[in-house]
Amino acid sequence: MNSRDTLEQMMFTPEFKQNPYPVYEKLRASNPIFKQFFPNGHYGWIISKYEDAVEVLKDQRFIKDIAKVSSIEQTSVIGKNMLFSDLPDHKRLRGFVQKGFTPQIIAGKREHIQKIADDLLDAVSAGHTMNLIDDYAFHLPIIVICEILGIPTEDREKFRSWSNSIIEASFEERSREASLQAQDEFVEYLRERFAIVRENPGDDLISQLVVADETGDQLSEGELYGVVTLLIIAGHETTVNLIGNGVLALLEHPEQREQLIQHPEYIHGAIEEMLRYNGPVEFSTARWASEDLAFKGHMIQKNDLVIVALDSANRDPERFSQPDVFDISRGKSQHLAFGKGIHLCLGAPLARLEGEIAINTLLRRFPKLELQANIADLEWRPGMLVRGVKELPLSI
């Protein structure tokens, strides 16, 4: 397991994407912190154990702002947001948007999200089959985030295309051109949208951000694009894959599915287990060592890239009993699906609520649903960041 070639061969293959957990198990046991050569030509450290992951995610010596790393060129036009910033900028940028995601506001959306779920399932109920991702899992969260931001929901397919190009490019150099084009198109769309909002602001979150920008209240033009783009992408990507991976886990474990059908009140614990067992975000976004430092016996050099394997950490037997067992009665387990520390996902409560409503409604409406494909034949989305299937064909 110490061969660089072997690690590359194992971690960047379709077989790994199909089922990375046997590889993670071996890495945690023999090489939990290792330097990897990525397809874009850069080396970086991968952290695979839970306790190590928590330390990295909370240690502010591992910074998020790539502009502070002199050896790396900043090329993203949408990178000025909370996810890619450090204190004090992170706190300032997060403060602009967190007022739109308070517990009270999220709880107040329950009935509306329920109606969206019912309407989407009404649309497929006349048939005998559905594609869970295209017919349901994608539309529910993108409709919700578009409404929060005040963006026409009919534009959601554009966001899906742009989001896929940006997210799935990850560290793969061959996808770089498509990703940059998607970013440019995204920014041009937002430029036109902001112009409309400035003429006629409403009570949506984009209007609040644009008004704050016009009054000179700290948001730069680049930050405005970066924050809104992040909200659109992160506002649906996590939930899409939570629903897809969660339903797939239930289909693989029929006794757990039956338990949830009989006891829909178990959904809270079930969502936490879905997030832990096969989480929607496989790797963290990049961090960079701000100084030379010793970490668990390894010398990490200033400007080194550091990535946390979140899905590996969530299967660490030193933290979770029987980690490879899917058990919806496990309860809340301090998994890392939404990160840790100051970058803990702002939209986690909304994603949980959307997942709970989406999955319980699906099971109530179609308790006999079955997978219409071999699990081994399912195609997983490319790139390092997200973990989710492209399609999930079901009979209903």
Coordinates of C-alpha atoms in Angstrom, one line a residue:
M1 CA 0.0 0.0 0.0
N2 CA 3.0 2.3 0.1
S3 CA 3.5 2.3 -3.7
R4 CA 2.4 5.6 -5.2
D5 CA 1.5 3.9 -8.4
T6 CA -0.7 1.4 -6.6
L7 CA -2.5 4.2 -4.8
E8 CA -3.1 6.1 -8.0
Q9 CA -4.3 3.0 -9.7
M10 CA -6.7 2.3 -6.9
M11 CA -8.1 5.7 -6.3
F12 CA -8.8 7.0 -9.9
T13 CA -10.6 4.1 -11.5
P14 CA -14.3 3.3 -12.2
E15 CA -14.0 0.4 -9.8
F16 CA -13.0 2.8 -7.0
K17 CA -15.9 5.1 -7.8
Q18 CA -18.3 2.2 -7.8
N19 CA -17.3 1.1 -4.3
P20 CA -14.4 3.0 -2.6
Y21 CA -15.0 1.5 0.8
P22 CA -12.7 -1.6 0.6
V23 CA -9.9 0.7 -0.5
Y24 CA -10.6 3.1 2.3
E25 CA -10.5 0.3 4.8
K26 CA -7.0 -0.7 3.7
L27 CA -5.8 2.9 3.7
R28 CA -7.1 3.5 7.2
A29 CA -5.3 0.4 8.4
S30 CA -1.9 0.9 6.7
N31 CA -1.5 4.4 5.2
P32 CA -4.2 6.7 6.7
I33 CA -2.2 9.9 5.8
F34 CA -0.5 9.8 2.4
K35 CA 0.6 12.0 -0.4
Q36 CA -1.1 11.4 -3.7
F37 CA -0.5 12.4 -7.3
F38 CA -3.7 13.8 -8.7
P39 CA -4.7 13.8 -12.4
N40 CA -4.2 17.6 -12.7
G41 CA -0.5 17.2 -12.0
H42 CA -0.5 18.3 -8.4
Y43 CA 0.5 16.3 -5.3
G44 CA -1.7 16.5 -2.2
W45 CA -2.2 14.8 1.1
I46 CA -5.3 12.6 1.7
I47 CA -6.6 12.1 5.2
S48 CA -8.8 9.0 5.7
K49 CA -9.3 8.4 9.5
Y50 CA -12.0 10.1 11.5
E51 CA -9.9 11.7 14.3
D52 CA -7.3 12.9 11.8
A53 CA -10.1 14.3 9.6
V54 CA -11.7 16.2 12.5
E55 CA -8.3 17.8 13.4
V56 CA -7.7 18.9 9.8
L57 CA -11.2 20.3 9.4
K58 CA -10.9 22.3 12.6
D59 CA -7.3 23.4 12.4
Q60 CA -7.1 26.9 11.0
R61 CA -3.5 26.4 9.9
F62 CA -5.1 24.6 7.0
I63 CA -6.5 27.5 5.0
K64 CA -9.2 27.6 2.3
D65 CA -8.3 30.8 0.4
I66 CA -6.2 29.7 -2.5
A67 CA -5.1 33.3 -3.2
K68 CA -2.9 33.0 -0.1
V69 CA -1.0 30.2 -1.7
S70 CA 1.6 31.9 -3.8
S71 CA 2.5 28.9 -5.9
I72 CA -1.1 28.3 -7.0
E73 CA -2.8 30.6 -9.5
Q74 CA -6.4 31.6 -8.7
T75 CA -8.5 31.2 -11.9
S76 CA -12.0 30.8 -10.6
V77 CA -14.3 33.8 -11.1
I78 CA -16.8 32.4 -8.5
G79 CA -14.4 31.5 -5.7
K80 CA -15.0 34.4 -3.4
N81 CA -17.4 32.9 -1.0
M82 CA -17.6 31.3 2.5
L83 CA -16.4 27.9 1.4
F84 CA -13.1 29.3 0.0
S85 CA -12.3 31.9 2.6
D86 CA -10.8 32.1 6.1
L87 CA -11.4 34.2 9.1
P88 CA -12.3 37.0 9.3
D89 CA -13.7 37.0 5.7
H90 CA -15.5 33.8 6.2
K91 CA -17.5 35.1 9.2
R92 CA -18.4 38.3 7.3
L93 CA -19.5 36.5 4.2
R94 CA -21.4 33.8 6.1
G95 CA -23.2 36.5 8.0
F96 CA -24.8 37.9 4.9
V97 CA -26.6 34.6 4.1
Q98 CA -27.2 32.8 7.4
K99 CA -30.2 35.0 8.1
G100 CA -31.9 33.2 5.3
F101 CA -31.3 29.8 6.8
T102 CA -32.3 30.2 10.5
P103 CA -34.0 27.2 12.2
Q104 CA -37.3 29.1 12.3
I105 CA -37.2 29.9 8.6
I106 CA -36.2 26.3 7.7
A107 CA -39.0 24.8 9.9
G108 CA -41.5 27.2 8.3
K109 CA -40.8 25.6 4.9
R110 CA -41.9 22.1 5.9
E111 CA -45.4 22.3 4.4
H112 CA -44.2 23.9 1.2
I113 CA -41.5 21.3 0.7
Q114 CA -44.1 18.6 1.3
K115 CA -46.3 20.1 -1.4
I116 CA -43.3 20.1 -3.8
A117 CA -42.6 16.5 -3.1
D118 CA -46.3 15.5 -3.6
D119 CA -46.5 17.4 -6.8
L120 CA -43.4 15.8 -8.2
L121 CA -44.6 12.3 -7.4
D122 CA -48.1 13.1 -8.7
A123 CA -46.4 13.8 -12.1
V124 CA -45.0 10.2 -12.3
S125 CA -47.7 8.3 -10.5
A126 CA -49.7 7.5 -13.6
G127 CA -46.8 5.4 -14.9
H128 CA -45.0 2.3 -13.6
T129 CA -41.5 3.6 -13.5
M130 CA -39.5 6.7 -12.6
N131 CA -35.9 7.8 -12.6
L132 CA -35.4 8.9 -9.0
I133 CA -32.7 11.5 -9.9
D134 CA -34.2 13.1 -12.9
D135 CA -37.9 13.0 -11.8
Y136 CA -37.6 13.7 -8.1
A137 CA -34.2 14.1 -6.3
F138 CA -32.9 16.9 -8.5
H139 CA -36.1 18.9 -8.8
L140 CA -37.1 19.1 -5.1
P141 CA -34.0 20.9 -3.7
I142 CA -33.4 23.1 -6.8
I143 CA -37.0 24.4 -6.6
V144 CA -36.5 25.2 -2.9
I145 CA -33.2 27.1 -3.3
C146 CA -34.4 28.9 -6.4
E147 CA -37.4 30.2 -4.4
I148 CA -35.2 31.2 -1.5
L149 CA -33.0 33.2 -3.8
G150 CA -35.8 34.6 -6.0
I151 CA -34.6 32.9 -9.2
P152 CA -37.1 31.6 -11.8
T153 CA -37.5 27.8 -11.2
E154 CA -37.7 27.3 -15.0
D155 CA -34.0 28.1 -15.2
R156 CA -33.1 25.1 -13.0
E157 CA -31.9 22.9 -15.9
K158 CA -29.3 25.6 -16.7
F159 CA -28.1 25.4 -13.1
R160 CA -27.9 21.7 -13.3
S161 CA -25.7 21.8 -16.4
W162 CA -23.4 24.5 -14.9
S163 CA -23.2 22.8 -11.6
N164 CA -22.3 19.4 -13.1
S165 CA -19.5 21.0 -15.1
I166 CA -18.1 22.8 -12.1
I167 CA -18.5 20.1 -9.5
E168 CA -17.5 17.1 -11.6
A169 CA -14.4 18.7 -13.0
S170 CA -12.8 18.5 -9.5
F171 CA -9.1 17.7 -10.0
E172 CA -9.5 16.3 -13.5
E173 CA -7.6 18.4 -16.0
R174 CA -9.6 17.2 -19.0
S175 CA -12.7 18.8 -17.5
R176 CA -11.1 22.2 -16.8
E177 CA -12.2 23.9 -20.0
A178 CA -15.8 22.9 -19.6
S179 CA -15.7 24.0 -16.0
L180 CA -14.4 27.4 -16.8
Q181 CA -17.0 27.9 -19.5
A182 CA -19.7 26.9 -17.1
Q183 CA -18.4 29.5 -14.6
D184 CA -18.4 32.2 -17.2
E185 CA -22.0 31.4 -18.3
F186 CA -23.1 31.2 -14.7
V187 CA -21.7 34.7 -14.0
E188 CA -23.2 36.2 -17.1
Y189 CA -26.6 34.8 -16.1
L190 CA -26.2 36.3 -12.6
R191 CA -25.1 39.6 -14.0
E192 CA -28.4 39.9 -15.9
R193 CA -30.4 38.6 -12.9
F194 CA -28.8 41.2 -10.6
A195 CA -29.6 44.0 -13.0
I196 CA -33.3 42.9 -12.9
V197 CA -33.2 42.8 -9.1
R198 CA -31.7 46.2 -8.8
E199 CA -34.6 47.6 -10.8
N200 CA -37.2 45.8 -8.8
P201 CA -35.9 44.2 -5.6
G202 CA -38.1 41.8 -3.6
D203 CA -37.9 40.0 -0.3
D204 CA -35.8 37.2 -1.6
L205 CA -32.2 36.5 -0.5
I206 CA -30.6 37.8 -3.7
S207 CA -32.4 41.1 -3.4
Q208 CA -31.1 41.4 0.2
L209 CA -27.5 40.7 -1.0
V210 CA -27.8 43.1 -3.9
V211 CA -29.2 45.8 -1.8
A212 CA -26.4 45.2 0.8
D213 CA -23.9 45.5 -2.1
E214 CA -25.4 48.7 -3.4
T215 CA -25.3 50.4 0.1
G216 CA -21.6 49.6 0.3
D217 CA -22.0 47.1 3.0
Q218 CA -18.8 45.0 2.5
L219 CA -19.9 42.8 -0.4
S220 CA -17.6 43.2 -3.5
E221 CA -18.9 42.4 -6.9
G222 CA -16.8 39.2 -7.0
E223 CA -18.1 38.2 -3.6
L224 CA -21.7 38.7 -4.8
Y225 CA -21.2 36.3 -7.7
G226 CA -19.3 33.8 -5.5
V227 CA -21.8 33.7 -2.7
V228 CA -24.9 33.3 -4.9
T229 CA -23.2 30.7 -7.1
L230 CA -22.2 28.7 -4.0
L231 CA -25.8 28.9 -2.7
I232 CA -27.3 27.6 -5.9
I233 CA -24.8 24.7 -6.3
A234 CA -24.5 23.7 -2.6
G235 CA -28.2 24.4 -2.2
H236 CA -29.2 21.4 -4.3
E237 CA -26.1 19.1 -4.8
T238 CA -26.0 17.7 -1.3
T239 CA -29.7 16.9 -1.2
V240 CA -29.8 15.3 -4.6
N241 CA -27.2 12.8 -3.6
L242 CA -28.5 12.4 -0.1
I243 CA -31.9 11.3 -1.6
G244 CA -30.3 9.1 -4.3
N245 CA -27.8 7.4 -2.0
G246 CA -30.3 7.1 0.8
V247 CA -32.9 5.4 -1.4
L248 CA -30.3 3.1 -2.8
A249 CA -29.2 2.1 0.7
L250 CA -32.8 1.2 1.5
L251 CA -33.2 -0.8 -1.7
E252 CA -30.0 -2.7 -0.7
H253 CA -31.3 -3.3 2.8
P254 CA -35.0 -4.3 2.4
E255 CA -35.4 -5.0 6.2
Q256 CA -34.3 -1.4 6.9
R257 CA -36.7 -0.1 4.3
E258 CA -39.6 -2.0 5.8
Q259 CA -38.7 -0.8 9.2
L260 CA -38.9 2.8 8.0
I261 CA -42.2 2.2 6.1
Q262 CA -43.7 0.8 9.3
H263 CA -42.2 3.6 11.5
P264 CA -41.9 6.8 9.5
E265 CA -41.0 8.6 12.7
Y266 CA -37.6 6.9 12.4
I267 CA -36.7 9.1 9.5
H268 CA -34.5 11.5 11.5
G269 CA -32.1 8.7 12.5
A270 CA -32.4 7.2 9.1
I271 CA -31.2 10.4 7.4
E272 CA -28.2 10.6 9.7
E273 CA -27.3 7.0 8.9
M274 CA -27.7 7.7 5.2
L275 CA -25.3 10.6 5.5
R276 CA -22.8 8.5 7.3
Y277 CA -23.1 5.3 5.4
N278 CA -22.7 6.6 1.8
G279 CA -22.4 10.4 2.1
P280 CA -23.2 12.8 -0.7
V281 CA -19.8 14.6 -0.5
E282 CA -17.0 12.1 -0.8
F283 CA -14.0 14.4 -0.4
S284 CA -13.7 17.8 1.2
T285 CA -12.8 20.8 -0.8
A286 CA -9.1 21.8 -0.8
R287 CA -7.2 23.1 2.1
W288 CA -3.7 24.4 2.0
A289 CA -1.0 24.3 4.7
S290 CA -0.3 27.9 5.7
E291 CA 3.1 26.9 7.2
D292 CA 5.4 24.0 7.6
L293 CA 3.9 21.7 10.2
A294 CA 4.2 18.3 11.7
F295 CA 1.0 16.3 11.6
K296 CA 0.7 12.8 13.0
G297 CA 4.3 12.0 12.1
H298 CA 4.2 13.5 8.7
M299 CA 5.9 16.8 7.7
I300 CA 3.5 18.8 5.7
Q301 CA 5.1 21.7 3.8
K302 CA 3.8 25.2 3.5
N303 CA 1.3 25.5 0.5
D304 CA 0.8 21.7 0.4
L305 CA -2.7 20.6 -0.7
V306 CA -4.7 18.7 1.9
I307 CA -8.0 16.8 1.3
V308 CA -10.2 14.9 3.7
A309 CA -11.8 11.7 2.6
L310 CA -15.1 12.3 4.3
D311 CA -16.8 9.0 3.3
S312 CA -13.7 7.1 4.6
A313 CA -13.8 8.9 7.9
N314 CA -17.5 8.1 8.3
R315 CA -16.6 4.3 8.0
D316 CA -13.8 4.4 10.6
P317 CA -14.2 1.5 13.0
E318 CA -12.4 3.5 15.7
R319 CA -15.3 5.9 15.7
F320 CA -18.3 3.9 14.6
S321 CA -19.3 0.5 15.7
Q322 CA -19.8 -1.9 12.8
P323 CA -19.3 0.9 10.3
D324 CA -20.1 -1.1 7.2
V325 CA -23.5 -2.0 8.5
F326 CA -26.4 0.2 7.4
D327 CA -28.6 0.7 10.5
I328 CA -31.2 3.4 10.6
S329 CA -31.6 2.9 14.4
R330 CA -28.0 4.0 14.9
G331 CA -29.1 7.6 15.6
K332 CA -27.1 10.7 15.3
S333 CA -23.5 9.7 15.1
Q334 CA -21.3 12.8 14.7
H335 CA -20.6 11.9 11.1
L336 CA -18.6 14.4 8.9
A337 CA -21.0 14.5 5.9
F338 CA -21.5 18.2 6.4
G339 CA -18.0 18.9 7.5
K340 CA -16.7 20.3 10.8
G341 CA -15.5 23.5 12.3
I342 CA -16.2 27.0 10.9
H343 CA -17.0 25.5 7.5
L344 CA -19.8 23.3 8.7
C345 CA -22.4 23.3 6.0
L346 CA -24.7 26.3 6.4
G347 CA -27.5 24.5 4.6
A348 CA -27.4 21.3 6.6
P349 CA -30.7 21.8 8.4
L350 CA -32.4 22.4 5.1
A351 CA -30.8 19.4 3.4
R352 CA -31.9 17.2 6.3
L353 CA -35.5 18.5 6.1
E354 CA -35.6 18.0 2.4
G355 CA -34.2 14.5 2.7
E356 CA -36.7 13.5 5.4
I357 CA -39.7 14.8 3.5
A358 CA -38.5 13.4 0.1
I359 CA -37.7 9.9 1.3
N360 CA -40.7 9.4 3.7
T361 CA -43.1 10.7 1.0
L362 CA -41.6 8.4 -1.6
L363 CA -42.0 5.4 0.6
R364 CA -45.5 6.3 1.6
R365 CA -46.6 6.8 -1.9
F366 CA -44.7 3.9 -3.5
P367 CA -44.0 1.3 -0.8
K368 CA -43.3 -1.4 -3.3
L369 CA -40.7 0.5 -5.3
E370 CA -37.9 -1.6 -6.7
L371 CA -34.6 -1.0 -8.4
Q372 CA -34.7 -1.6 -12.2
A373 CA -31.0 -2.2 -12.7
N374 CA -28.1 -4.2 -11.3
I375 CA -26.4 -2.2 -8.6
A376 CA -23.0 -3.0 -10.2
D377 CA -24.2 -1.3 -13.5
L378 CA -25.2 2.0 -11.9
E379 CA -23.0 4.9 -13.2
W380 CA -21.6 7.1 -10.5
R381 CA -20.9 10.8 -11.1
P382 CA -17.3 11.6 -12.0
G383 CA -15.0 13.9 -10.1
M384 CA -13.7 13.7 -6.5
L385 CA -16.1 16.0 -4.7
V386 CA -19.6 14.5 -4.8
R387 CA -20.7 10.9 -4.5
G388 CA -24.0 10.1 -6.2
V389 CA -25.4 8.0 -9.0
K390 CA -26.3 9.6 -12.4
E391 CA -29.6 7.7 -12.6
L392 CA -31.6 5.5 -10.4
P393 CA -34.4 3.7 -12.4
L394 CA -37.2 2.4 -10.2
S395 CA -40.5 0.6 -10.7
I396 CA -43.2 2.1 -8.6

